[in-house]
mmCIF file of C-alpha atoms in Angstrom:
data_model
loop_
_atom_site.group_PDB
_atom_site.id
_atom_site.type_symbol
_atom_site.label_atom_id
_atom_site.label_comp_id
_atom_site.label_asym_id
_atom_site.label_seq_id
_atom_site.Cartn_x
_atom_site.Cartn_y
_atom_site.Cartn_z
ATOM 1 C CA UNK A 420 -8.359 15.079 24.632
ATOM 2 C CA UNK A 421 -4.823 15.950 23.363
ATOM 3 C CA UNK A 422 -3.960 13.357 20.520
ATOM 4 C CA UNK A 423 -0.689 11.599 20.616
ATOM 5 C CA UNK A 424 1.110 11.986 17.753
ATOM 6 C CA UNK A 425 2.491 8.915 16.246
ATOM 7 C CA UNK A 426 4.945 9.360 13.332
ATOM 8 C CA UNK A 427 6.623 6.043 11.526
ATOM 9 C CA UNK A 428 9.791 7.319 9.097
ATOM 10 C CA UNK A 429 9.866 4.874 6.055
ATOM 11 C CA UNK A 430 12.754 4.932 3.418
ATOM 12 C CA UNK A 431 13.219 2.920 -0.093
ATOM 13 C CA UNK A 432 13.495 -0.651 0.576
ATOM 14 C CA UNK A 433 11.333 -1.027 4.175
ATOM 15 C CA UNK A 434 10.007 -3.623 5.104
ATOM 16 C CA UNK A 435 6.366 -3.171 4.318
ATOM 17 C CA UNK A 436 4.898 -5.337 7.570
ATOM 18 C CA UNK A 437 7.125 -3.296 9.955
ATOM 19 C CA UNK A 438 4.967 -0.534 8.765
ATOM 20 C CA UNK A 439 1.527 -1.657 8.406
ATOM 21 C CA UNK A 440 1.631 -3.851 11.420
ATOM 22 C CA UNK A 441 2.066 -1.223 14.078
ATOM 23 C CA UNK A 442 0.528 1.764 11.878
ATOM 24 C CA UNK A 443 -2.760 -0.458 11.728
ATOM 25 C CA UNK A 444 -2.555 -0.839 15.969
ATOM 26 C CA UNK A 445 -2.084 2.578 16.269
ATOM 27 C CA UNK A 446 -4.616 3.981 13.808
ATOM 28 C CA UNK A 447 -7.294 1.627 15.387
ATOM 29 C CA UNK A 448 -6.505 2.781 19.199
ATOM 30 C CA UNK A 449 -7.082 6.473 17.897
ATOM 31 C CA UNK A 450 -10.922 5.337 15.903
ATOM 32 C CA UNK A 451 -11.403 4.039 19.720
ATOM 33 C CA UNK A 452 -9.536 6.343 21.876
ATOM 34 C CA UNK A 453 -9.968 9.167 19.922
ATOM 35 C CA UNK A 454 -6.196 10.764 21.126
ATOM 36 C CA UNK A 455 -4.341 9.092 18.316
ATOM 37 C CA UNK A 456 -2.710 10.877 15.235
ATOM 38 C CA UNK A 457 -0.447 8.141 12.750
ATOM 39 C CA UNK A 458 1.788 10.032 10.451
ATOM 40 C CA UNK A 459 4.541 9.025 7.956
ATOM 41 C CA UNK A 460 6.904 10.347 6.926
ATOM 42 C CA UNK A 461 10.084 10.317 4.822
ATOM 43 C CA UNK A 462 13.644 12.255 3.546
ATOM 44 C CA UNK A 463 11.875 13.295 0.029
ATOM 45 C CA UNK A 464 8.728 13.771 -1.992
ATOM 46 C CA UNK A 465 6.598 11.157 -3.870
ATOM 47 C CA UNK A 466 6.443 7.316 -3.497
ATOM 48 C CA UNK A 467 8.837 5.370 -1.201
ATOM 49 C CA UNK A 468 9.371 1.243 -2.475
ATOM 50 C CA UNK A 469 8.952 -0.920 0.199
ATOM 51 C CA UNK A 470 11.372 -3.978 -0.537
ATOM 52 C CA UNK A 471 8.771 -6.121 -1.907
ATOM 53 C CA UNK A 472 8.117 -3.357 -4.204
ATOM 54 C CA UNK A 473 4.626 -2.082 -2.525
ATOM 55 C CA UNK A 474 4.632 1.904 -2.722
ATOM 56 C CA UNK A 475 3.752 3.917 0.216
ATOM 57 C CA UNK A 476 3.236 7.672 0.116
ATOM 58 C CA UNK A 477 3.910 9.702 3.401
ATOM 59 C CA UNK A 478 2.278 12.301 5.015
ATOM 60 C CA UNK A 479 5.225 14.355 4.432
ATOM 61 C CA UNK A 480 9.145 14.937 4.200
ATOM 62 C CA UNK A 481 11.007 15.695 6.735
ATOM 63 C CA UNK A 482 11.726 19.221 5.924
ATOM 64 C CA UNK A 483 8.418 19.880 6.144
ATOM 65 C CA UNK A 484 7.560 17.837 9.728
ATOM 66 C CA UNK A 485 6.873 20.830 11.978
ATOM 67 C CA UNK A 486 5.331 20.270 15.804
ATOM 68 C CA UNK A 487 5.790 17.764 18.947
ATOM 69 C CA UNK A 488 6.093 14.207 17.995
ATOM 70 C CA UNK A 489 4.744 11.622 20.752
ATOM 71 C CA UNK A 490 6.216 8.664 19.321
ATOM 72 C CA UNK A 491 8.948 7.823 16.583
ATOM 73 C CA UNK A 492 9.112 4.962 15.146
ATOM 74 C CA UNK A 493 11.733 3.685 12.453
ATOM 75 C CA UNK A 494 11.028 0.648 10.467
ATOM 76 C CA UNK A 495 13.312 -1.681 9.469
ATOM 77 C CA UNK A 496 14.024 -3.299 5.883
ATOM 78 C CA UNK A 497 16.660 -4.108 3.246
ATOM 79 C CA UNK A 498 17.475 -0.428 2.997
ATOM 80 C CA UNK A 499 18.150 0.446 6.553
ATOM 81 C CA UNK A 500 21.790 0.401 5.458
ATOM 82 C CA UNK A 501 21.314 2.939 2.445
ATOM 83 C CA UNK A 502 18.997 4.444 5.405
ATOM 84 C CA UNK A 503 22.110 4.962 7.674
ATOM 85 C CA UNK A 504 24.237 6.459 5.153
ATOM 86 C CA UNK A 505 21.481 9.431 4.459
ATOM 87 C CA UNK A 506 22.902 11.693 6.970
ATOM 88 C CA UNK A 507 19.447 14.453 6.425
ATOM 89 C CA UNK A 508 17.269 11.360 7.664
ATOM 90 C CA UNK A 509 19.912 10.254 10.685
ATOM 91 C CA UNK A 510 20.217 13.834 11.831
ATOM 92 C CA UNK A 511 16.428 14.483 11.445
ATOM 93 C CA UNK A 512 15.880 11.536 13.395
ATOM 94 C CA UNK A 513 17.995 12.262 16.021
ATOM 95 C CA UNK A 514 17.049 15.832 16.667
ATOM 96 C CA UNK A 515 13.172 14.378 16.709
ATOM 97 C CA UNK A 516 13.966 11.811 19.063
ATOM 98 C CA UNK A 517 15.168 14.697 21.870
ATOM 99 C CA UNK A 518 11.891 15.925 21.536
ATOM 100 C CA UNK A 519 9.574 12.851 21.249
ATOM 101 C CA UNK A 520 8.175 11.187 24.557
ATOM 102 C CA UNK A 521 9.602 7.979 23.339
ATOM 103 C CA UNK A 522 11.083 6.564 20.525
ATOM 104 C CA UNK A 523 11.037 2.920 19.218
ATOM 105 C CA UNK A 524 12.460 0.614 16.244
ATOM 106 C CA UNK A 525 11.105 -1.980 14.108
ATOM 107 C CA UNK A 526 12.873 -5.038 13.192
ATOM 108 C CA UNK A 527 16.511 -3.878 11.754
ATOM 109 C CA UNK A 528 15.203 0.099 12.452
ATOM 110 C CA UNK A 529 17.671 -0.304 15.505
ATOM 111 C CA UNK A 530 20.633 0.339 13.216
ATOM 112 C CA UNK A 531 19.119 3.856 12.270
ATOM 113 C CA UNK A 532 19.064 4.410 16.295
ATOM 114 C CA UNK A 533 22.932 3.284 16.225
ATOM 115 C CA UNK A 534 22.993 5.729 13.158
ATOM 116 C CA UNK A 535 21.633 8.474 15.222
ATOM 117 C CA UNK A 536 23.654 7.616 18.655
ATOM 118 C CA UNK A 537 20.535 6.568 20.543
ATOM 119 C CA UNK A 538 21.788 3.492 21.596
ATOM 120 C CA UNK A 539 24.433 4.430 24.576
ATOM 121 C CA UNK A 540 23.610 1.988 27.648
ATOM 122 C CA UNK A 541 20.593 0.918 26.463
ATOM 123 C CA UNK A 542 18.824 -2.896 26.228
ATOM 124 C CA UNK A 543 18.040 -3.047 22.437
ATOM 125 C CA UNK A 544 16.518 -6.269 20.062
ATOM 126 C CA UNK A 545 16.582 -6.524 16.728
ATOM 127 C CA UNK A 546 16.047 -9.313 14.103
ATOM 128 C CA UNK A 547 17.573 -12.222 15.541
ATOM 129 C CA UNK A 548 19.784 -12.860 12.271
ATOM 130 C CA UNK A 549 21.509 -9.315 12.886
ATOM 131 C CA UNK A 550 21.939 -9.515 16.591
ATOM 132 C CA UNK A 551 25.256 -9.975 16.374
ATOM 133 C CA UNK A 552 25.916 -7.419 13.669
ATOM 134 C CA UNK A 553 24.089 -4.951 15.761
ATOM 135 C CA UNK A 554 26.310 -5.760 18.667
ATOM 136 C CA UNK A 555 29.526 -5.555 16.870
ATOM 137 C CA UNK A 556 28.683 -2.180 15.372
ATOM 138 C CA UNK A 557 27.199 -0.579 18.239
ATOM 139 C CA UNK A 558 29.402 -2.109 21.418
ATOM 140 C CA UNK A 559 27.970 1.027 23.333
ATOM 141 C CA UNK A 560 24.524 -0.842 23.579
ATOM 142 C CA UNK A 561 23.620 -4.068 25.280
ATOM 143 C CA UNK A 562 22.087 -6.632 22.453
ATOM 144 C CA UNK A 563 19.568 -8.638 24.195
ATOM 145 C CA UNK A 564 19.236 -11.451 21.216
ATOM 146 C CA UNK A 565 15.998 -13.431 23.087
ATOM 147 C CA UNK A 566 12.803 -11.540 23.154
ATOM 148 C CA UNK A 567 10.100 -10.120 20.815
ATOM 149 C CA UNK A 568 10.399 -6.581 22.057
ATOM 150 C CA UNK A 569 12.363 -4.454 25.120
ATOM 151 C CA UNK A 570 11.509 -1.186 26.856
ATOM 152 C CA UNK A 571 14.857 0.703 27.965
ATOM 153 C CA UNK A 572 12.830 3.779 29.578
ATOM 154 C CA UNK A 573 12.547 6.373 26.620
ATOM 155 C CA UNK A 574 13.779 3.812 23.621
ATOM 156 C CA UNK A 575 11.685 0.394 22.937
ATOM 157 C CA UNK A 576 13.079 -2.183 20.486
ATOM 158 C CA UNK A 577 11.236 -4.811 18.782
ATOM 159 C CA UNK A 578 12.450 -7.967 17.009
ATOM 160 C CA UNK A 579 11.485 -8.662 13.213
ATOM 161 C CA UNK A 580 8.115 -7.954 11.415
ATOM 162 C CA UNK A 581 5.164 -8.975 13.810
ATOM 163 C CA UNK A 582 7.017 -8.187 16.750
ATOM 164 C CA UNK A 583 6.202 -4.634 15.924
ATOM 165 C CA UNK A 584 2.690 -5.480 16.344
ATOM 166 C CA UNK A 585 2.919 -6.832 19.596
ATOM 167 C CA UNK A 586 5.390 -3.537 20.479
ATOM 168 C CA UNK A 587 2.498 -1.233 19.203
ATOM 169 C CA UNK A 588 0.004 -2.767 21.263
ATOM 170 C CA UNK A 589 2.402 -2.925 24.209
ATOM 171 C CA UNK A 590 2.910 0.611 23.682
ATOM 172 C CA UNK A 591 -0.913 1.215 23.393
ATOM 173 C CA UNK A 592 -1.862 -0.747 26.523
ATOM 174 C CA UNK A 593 0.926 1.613 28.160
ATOM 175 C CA UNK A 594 -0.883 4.806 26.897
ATOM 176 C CA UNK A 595 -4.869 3.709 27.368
ATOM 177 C CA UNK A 596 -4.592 0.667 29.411
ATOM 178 C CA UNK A 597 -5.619 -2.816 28.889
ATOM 179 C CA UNK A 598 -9.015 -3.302 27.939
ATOM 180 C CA UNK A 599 -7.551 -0.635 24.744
ATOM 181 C CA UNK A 600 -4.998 -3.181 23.764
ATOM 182 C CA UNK A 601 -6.573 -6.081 24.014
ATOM 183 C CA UNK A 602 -10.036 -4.726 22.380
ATOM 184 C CA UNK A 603 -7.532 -3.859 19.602
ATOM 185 C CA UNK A 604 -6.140 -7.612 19.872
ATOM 186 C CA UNK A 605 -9.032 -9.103 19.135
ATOM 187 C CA UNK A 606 -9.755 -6.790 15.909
ATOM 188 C CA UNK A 607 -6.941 -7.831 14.621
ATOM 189 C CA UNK A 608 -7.599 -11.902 15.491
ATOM 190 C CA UNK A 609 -3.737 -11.785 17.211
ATOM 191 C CA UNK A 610 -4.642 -15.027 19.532
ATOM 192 C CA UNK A 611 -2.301 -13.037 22.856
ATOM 193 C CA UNK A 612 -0.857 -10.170 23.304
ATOM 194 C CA UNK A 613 3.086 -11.619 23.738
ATOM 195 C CA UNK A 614 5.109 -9.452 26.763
ATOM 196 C CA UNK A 615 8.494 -8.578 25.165
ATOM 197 C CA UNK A 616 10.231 -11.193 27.363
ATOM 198 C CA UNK A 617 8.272 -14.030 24.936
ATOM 199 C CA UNK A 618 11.406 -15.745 22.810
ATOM 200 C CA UNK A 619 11.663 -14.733 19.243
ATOM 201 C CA UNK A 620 11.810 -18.642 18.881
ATOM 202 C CA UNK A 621 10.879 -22.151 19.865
ATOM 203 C CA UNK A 622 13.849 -24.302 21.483
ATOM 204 C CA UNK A 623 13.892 -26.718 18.358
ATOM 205 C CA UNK A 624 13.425 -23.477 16.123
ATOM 206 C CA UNK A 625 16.474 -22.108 17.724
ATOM 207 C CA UNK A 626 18.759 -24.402 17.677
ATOM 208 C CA UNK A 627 20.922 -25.785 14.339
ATOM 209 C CA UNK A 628 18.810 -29.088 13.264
ATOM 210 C CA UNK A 629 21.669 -31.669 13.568
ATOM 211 C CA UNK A 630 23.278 -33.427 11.304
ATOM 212 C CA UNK A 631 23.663 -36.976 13.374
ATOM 213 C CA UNK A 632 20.667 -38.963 13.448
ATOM 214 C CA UNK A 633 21.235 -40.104 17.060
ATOM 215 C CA UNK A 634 21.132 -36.261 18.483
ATOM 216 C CA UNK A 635 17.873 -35.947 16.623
ATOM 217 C CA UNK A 636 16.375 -38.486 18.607
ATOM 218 C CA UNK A 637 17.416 -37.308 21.545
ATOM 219 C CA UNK A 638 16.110 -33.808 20.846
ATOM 220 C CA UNK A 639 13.033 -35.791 19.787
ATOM 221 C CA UNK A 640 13.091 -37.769 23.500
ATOM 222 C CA UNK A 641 13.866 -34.646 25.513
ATOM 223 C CA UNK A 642 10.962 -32.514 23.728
ATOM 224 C CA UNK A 643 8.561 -35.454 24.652
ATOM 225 C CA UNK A 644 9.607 -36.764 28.220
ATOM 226 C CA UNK A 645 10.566 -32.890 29.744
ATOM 227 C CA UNK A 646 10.207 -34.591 33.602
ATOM 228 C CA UNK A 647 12.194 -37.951 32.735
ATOM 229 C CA UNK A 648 16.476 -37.587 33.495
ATOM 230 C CA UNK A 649 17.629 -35.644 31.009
ATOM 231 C CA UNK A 650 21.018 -35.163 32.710
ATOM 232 C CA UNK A 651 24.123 -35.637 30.363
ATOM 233 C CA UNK A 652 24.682 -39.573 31.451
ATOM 234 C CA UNK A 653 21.309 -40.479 30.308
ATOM 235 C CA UNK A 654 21.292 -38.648 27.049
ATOM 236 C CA UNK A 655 24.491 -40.004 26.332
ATOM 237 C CA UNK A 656 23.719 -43.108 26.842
ATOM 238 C CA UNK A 657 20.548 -42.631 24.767
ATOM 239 C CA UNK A 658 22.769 -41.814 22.089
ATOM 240 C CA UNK A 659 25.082 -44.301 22.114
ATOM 241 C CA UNK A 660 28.339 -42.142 23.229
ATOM 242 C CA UNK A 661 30.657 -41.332 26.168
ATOM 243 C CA UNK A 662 29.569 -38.441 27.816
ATOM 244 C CA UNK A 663 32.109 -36.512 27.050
ATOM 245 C CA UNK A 664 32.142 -37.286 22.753
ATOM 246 C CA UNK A 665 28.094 -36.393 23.388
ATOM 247 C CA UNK A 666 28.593 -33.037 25.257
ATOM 248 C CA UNK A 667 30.930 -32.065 22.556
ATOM 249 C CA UNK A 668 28.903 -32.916 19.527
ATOM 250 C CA UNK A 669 25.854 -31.881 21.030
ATOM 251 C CA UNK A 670 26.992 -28.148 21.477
ATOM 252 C CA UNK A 671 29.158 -28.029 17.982
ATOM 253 C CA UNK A 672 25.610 -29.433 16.164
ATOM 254 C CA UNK A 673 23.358 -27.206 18.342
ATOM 255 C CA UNK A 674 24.953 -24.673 19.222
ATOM 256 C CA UNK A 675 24.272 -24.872 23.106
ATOM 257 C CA UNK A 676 25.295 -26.876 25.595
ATOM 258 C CA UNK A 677 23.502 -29.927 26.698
ATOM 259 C CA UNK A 678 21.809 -28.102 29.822
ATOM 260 C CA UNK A 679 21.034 -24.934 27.988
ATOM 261 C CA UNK A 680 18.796 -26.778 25.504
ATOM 262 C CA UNK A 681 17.281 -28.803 28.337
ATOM 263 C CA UNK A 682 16.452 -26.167 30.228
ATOM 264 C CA UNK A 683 14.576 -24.363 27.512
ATOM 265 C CA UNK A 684 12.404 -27.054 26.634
ATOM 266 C CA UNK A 685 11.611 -27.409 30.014
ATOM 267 C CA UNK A 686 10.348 -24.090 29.790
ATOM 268 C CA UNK A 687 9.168 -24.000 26.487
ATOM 269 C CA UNK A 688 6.593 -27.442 28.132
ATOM 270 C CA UNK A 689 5.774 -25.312 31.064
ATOM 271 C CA UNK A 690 4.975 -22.369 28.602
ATOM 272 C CA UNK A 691 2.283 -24.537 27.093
ATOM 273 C CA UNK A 692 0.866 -25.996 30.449
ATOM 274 C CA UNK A 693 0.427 -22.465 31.627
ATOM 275 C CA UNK A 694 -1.232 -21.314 28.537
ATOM 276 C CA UNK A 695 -4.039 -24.171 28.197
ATOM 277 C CA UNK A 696 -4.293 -25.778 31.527
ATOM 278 C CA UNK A 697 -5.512 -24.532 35.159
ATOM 279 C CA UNK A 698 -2.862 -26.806 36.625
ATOM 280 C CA UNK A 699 -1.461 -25.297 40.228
ATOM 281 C CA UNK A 700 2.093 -23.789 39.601
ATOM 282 C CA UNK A 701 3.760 -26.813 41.709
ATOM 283 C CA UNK A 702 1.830 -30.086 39.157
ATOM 284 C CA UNK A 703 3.702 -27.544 36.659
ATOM 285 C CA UNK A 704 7.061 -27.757 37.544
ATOM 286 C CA UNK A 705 6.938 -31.701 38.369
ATOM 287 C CA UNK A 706 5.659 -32.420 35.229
ATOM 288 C CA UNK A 707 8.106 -30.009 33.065
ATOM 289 C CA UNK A 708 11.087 -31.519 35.318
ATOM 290 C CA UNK A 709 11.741 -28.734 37.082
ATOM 291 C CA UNK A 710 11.051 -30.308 40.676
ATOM 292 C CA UNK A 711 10.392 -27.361 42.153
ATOM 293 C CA UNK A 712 8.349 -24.044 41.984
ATOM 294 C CA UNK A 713 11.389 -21.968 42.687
ATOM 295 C CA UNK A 714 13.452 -23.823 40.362
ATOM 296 C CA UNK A 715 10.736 -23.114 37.746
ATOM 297 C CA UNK A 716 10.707 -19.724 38.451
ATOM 298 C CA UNK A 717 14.427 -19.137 38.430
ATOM 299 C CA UNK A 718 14.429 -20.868 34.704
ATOM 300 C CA UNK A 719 11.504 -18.776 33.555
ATOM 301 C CA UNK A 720 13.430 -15.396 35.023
ATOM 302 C CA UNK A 721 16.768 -16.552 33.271
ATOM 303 C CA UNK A 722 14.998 -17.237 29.665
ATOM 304 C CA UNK A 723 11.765 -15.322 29.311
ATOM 305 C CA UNK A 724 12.419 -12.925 32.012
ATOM 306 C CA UNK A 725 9.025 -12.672 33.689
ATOM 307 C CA UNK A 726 7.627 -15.446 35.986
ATOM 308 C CA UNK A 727 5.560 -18.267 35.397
ATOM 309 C CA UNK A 728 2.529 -16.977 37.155
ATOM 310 C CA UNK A 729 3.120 -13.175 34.795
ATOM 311 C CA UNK A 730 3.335 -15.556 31.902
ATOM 312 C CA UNK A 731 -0.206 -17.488 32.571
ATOM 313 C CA UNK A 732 -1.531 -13.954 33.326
ATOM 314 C CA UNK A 733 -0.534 -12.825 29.918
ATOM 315 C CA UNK A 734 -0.747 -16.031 27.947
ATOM 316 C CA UNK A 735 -3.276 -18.063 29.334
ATOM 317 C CA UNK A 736 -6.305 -19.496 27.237
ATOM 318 C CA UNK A 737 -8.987 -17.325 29.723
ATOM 319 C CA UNK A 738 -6.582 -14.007 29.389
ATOM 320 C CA UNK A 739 -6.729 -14.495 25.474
ATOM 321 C CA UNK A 740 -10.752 -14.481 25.773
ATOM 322 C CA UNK A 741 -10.732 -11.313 28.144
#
């Protein structure tokens, strides 16, 4: 078997998990595959400080890197800026990437594939606290701020630190099929393998904790009672205010709008039925207030962008035992 060639560029102040997460997926699909080479490497000789300090040593500079690369991958970390300003290591990168079967990012890496004008027209994630940087520097790509990891073709994103892992392993189960990745999952004790359209975070998690104590409770009531009304009337009057005062505190306190946050809790409940329950798809949606199947399946399309019956598939207490 021809080994693929996985190389991971590092510079002085990565991010140590972005590293040792994926390398570790990778290196244990080649001790079981056999067709796996993990490289690192780096713009000079000697040690390179990961920013909590941790040394690694790579295989080797980039002046010496000779050969086909399968895979690229650049990590992210606190130096990704200094990172983008090394123009050897950008224009390394870039000429590798024309070459390589696919490249990929880790965490805040995406900035060194702005750095090296990968990013035209392509779905990208990064960290969800530089989302919005990412988008404002690089308008030419589309900033999807949502999910763990995204495959544009070619280019695959992931969001911050473990989300690599779950990127490697899509990556691997891409390259030697399931029973690889999830073999490889279980090593590791990772519970699922999480598709890239999985949320970086929970609803509560993602929205601003606010500051009135009556909007707490009602975040409280609509987590807990997902099929009761949760229209704007009732959770107004829940709160004690006109509807109108409520649907404008609600979003400044938030940051989303009354039906937005509704609507992912709904899904987020759902999430959790489909995971450790059997229940058919239609018990489901009446009991996460969706009503309907289709209206489920719309929400779960809109938010986590594969279906409810792909997200059992993949999440689902019986797949994690497979």
């Amino acid at each position: 078997m021809t080994s693929r060639r996985v190389v991971f560029a590092v510079f002085p102040g990565f991010q140590i998990l972005d590293l040792t997460g994926p390398h570790e997926v990778f290196t244990k699909a080649g001790r079981i595959t056999g067709g796996v080479v993990v490289e690192t490497v780096a713009a000079a000789h000697g040690p390179v400080p990961s920013s909590g300090g941790l040394p690694v040593t790579p295989t080797m500079t980039v002046d010496e890197m000779t050969g086909p690369v399968d895979t690229l991958v650049v990590v992210g970390g606190e130096g990704i800026d200094r990172a983008c300003a090394d123009r050897r290591l950008v224009d390394w990168f870039a000429r590798t990437a024309r070459g390589a079967r696919r490249t990929a990012s880790v965490c805040s890496g995406a900035f060194l594939l702005g750095a090296a004008g990968l990013l035209a027209g392509r779905r990208v994630v990064t960290h969800w606290r530089r989302c919005g940087e990412l988008a404002e520097r690089h308008p030419e790509a589309v900033v999807c701020p949502d999910p763990i990891f995204v495959r544009d073709g070619d280019l695959w994103t992931s969001a911050g630190v473990t989300a690599g892992m779950d990127l490697a392993l899509a990556m691997v189960e891409d390259d030697h099929g399931p029973e690889v990745a999830r073999a490889i999952a279980r090593q590791l004790v990772m519970f699922v393998q999480r598709p890239g359209g999985q949320a970086q975070f929970s609803t509560q998690l993602a929205a601003r904790r606010p500051v009135r104590v009556p909007l707490r409770e009602v975040l409280g009531w609509i987590a807990g009672h997902p099929d009761g009304d949760l229209t704007v009337p009732a959770l107004a009057a829940r709160a004690a205010m006109s509807e109108r005062h409520f649907a404008r505190v609600f979003r400044a306190e938030t940051g989303r709008t009354p039906a937005a946050y509704v609507e992912s809790s709904r899904v987020e409940a759902a999430r959790r039925l489909l995971e450790t329950t059997a229940a058919p798809l239609e018990s489901v949606a009446r009991a996460c207030g969706f009503g309907t199947v289709e209206t489920m399946h719309r929400s779960f399309r809109r938010t986590v962008q594969v279906t409810p019956g792909e997200y059992r598939r993949h999440f689902s207490a019986r797949a994690a035992a497979r």
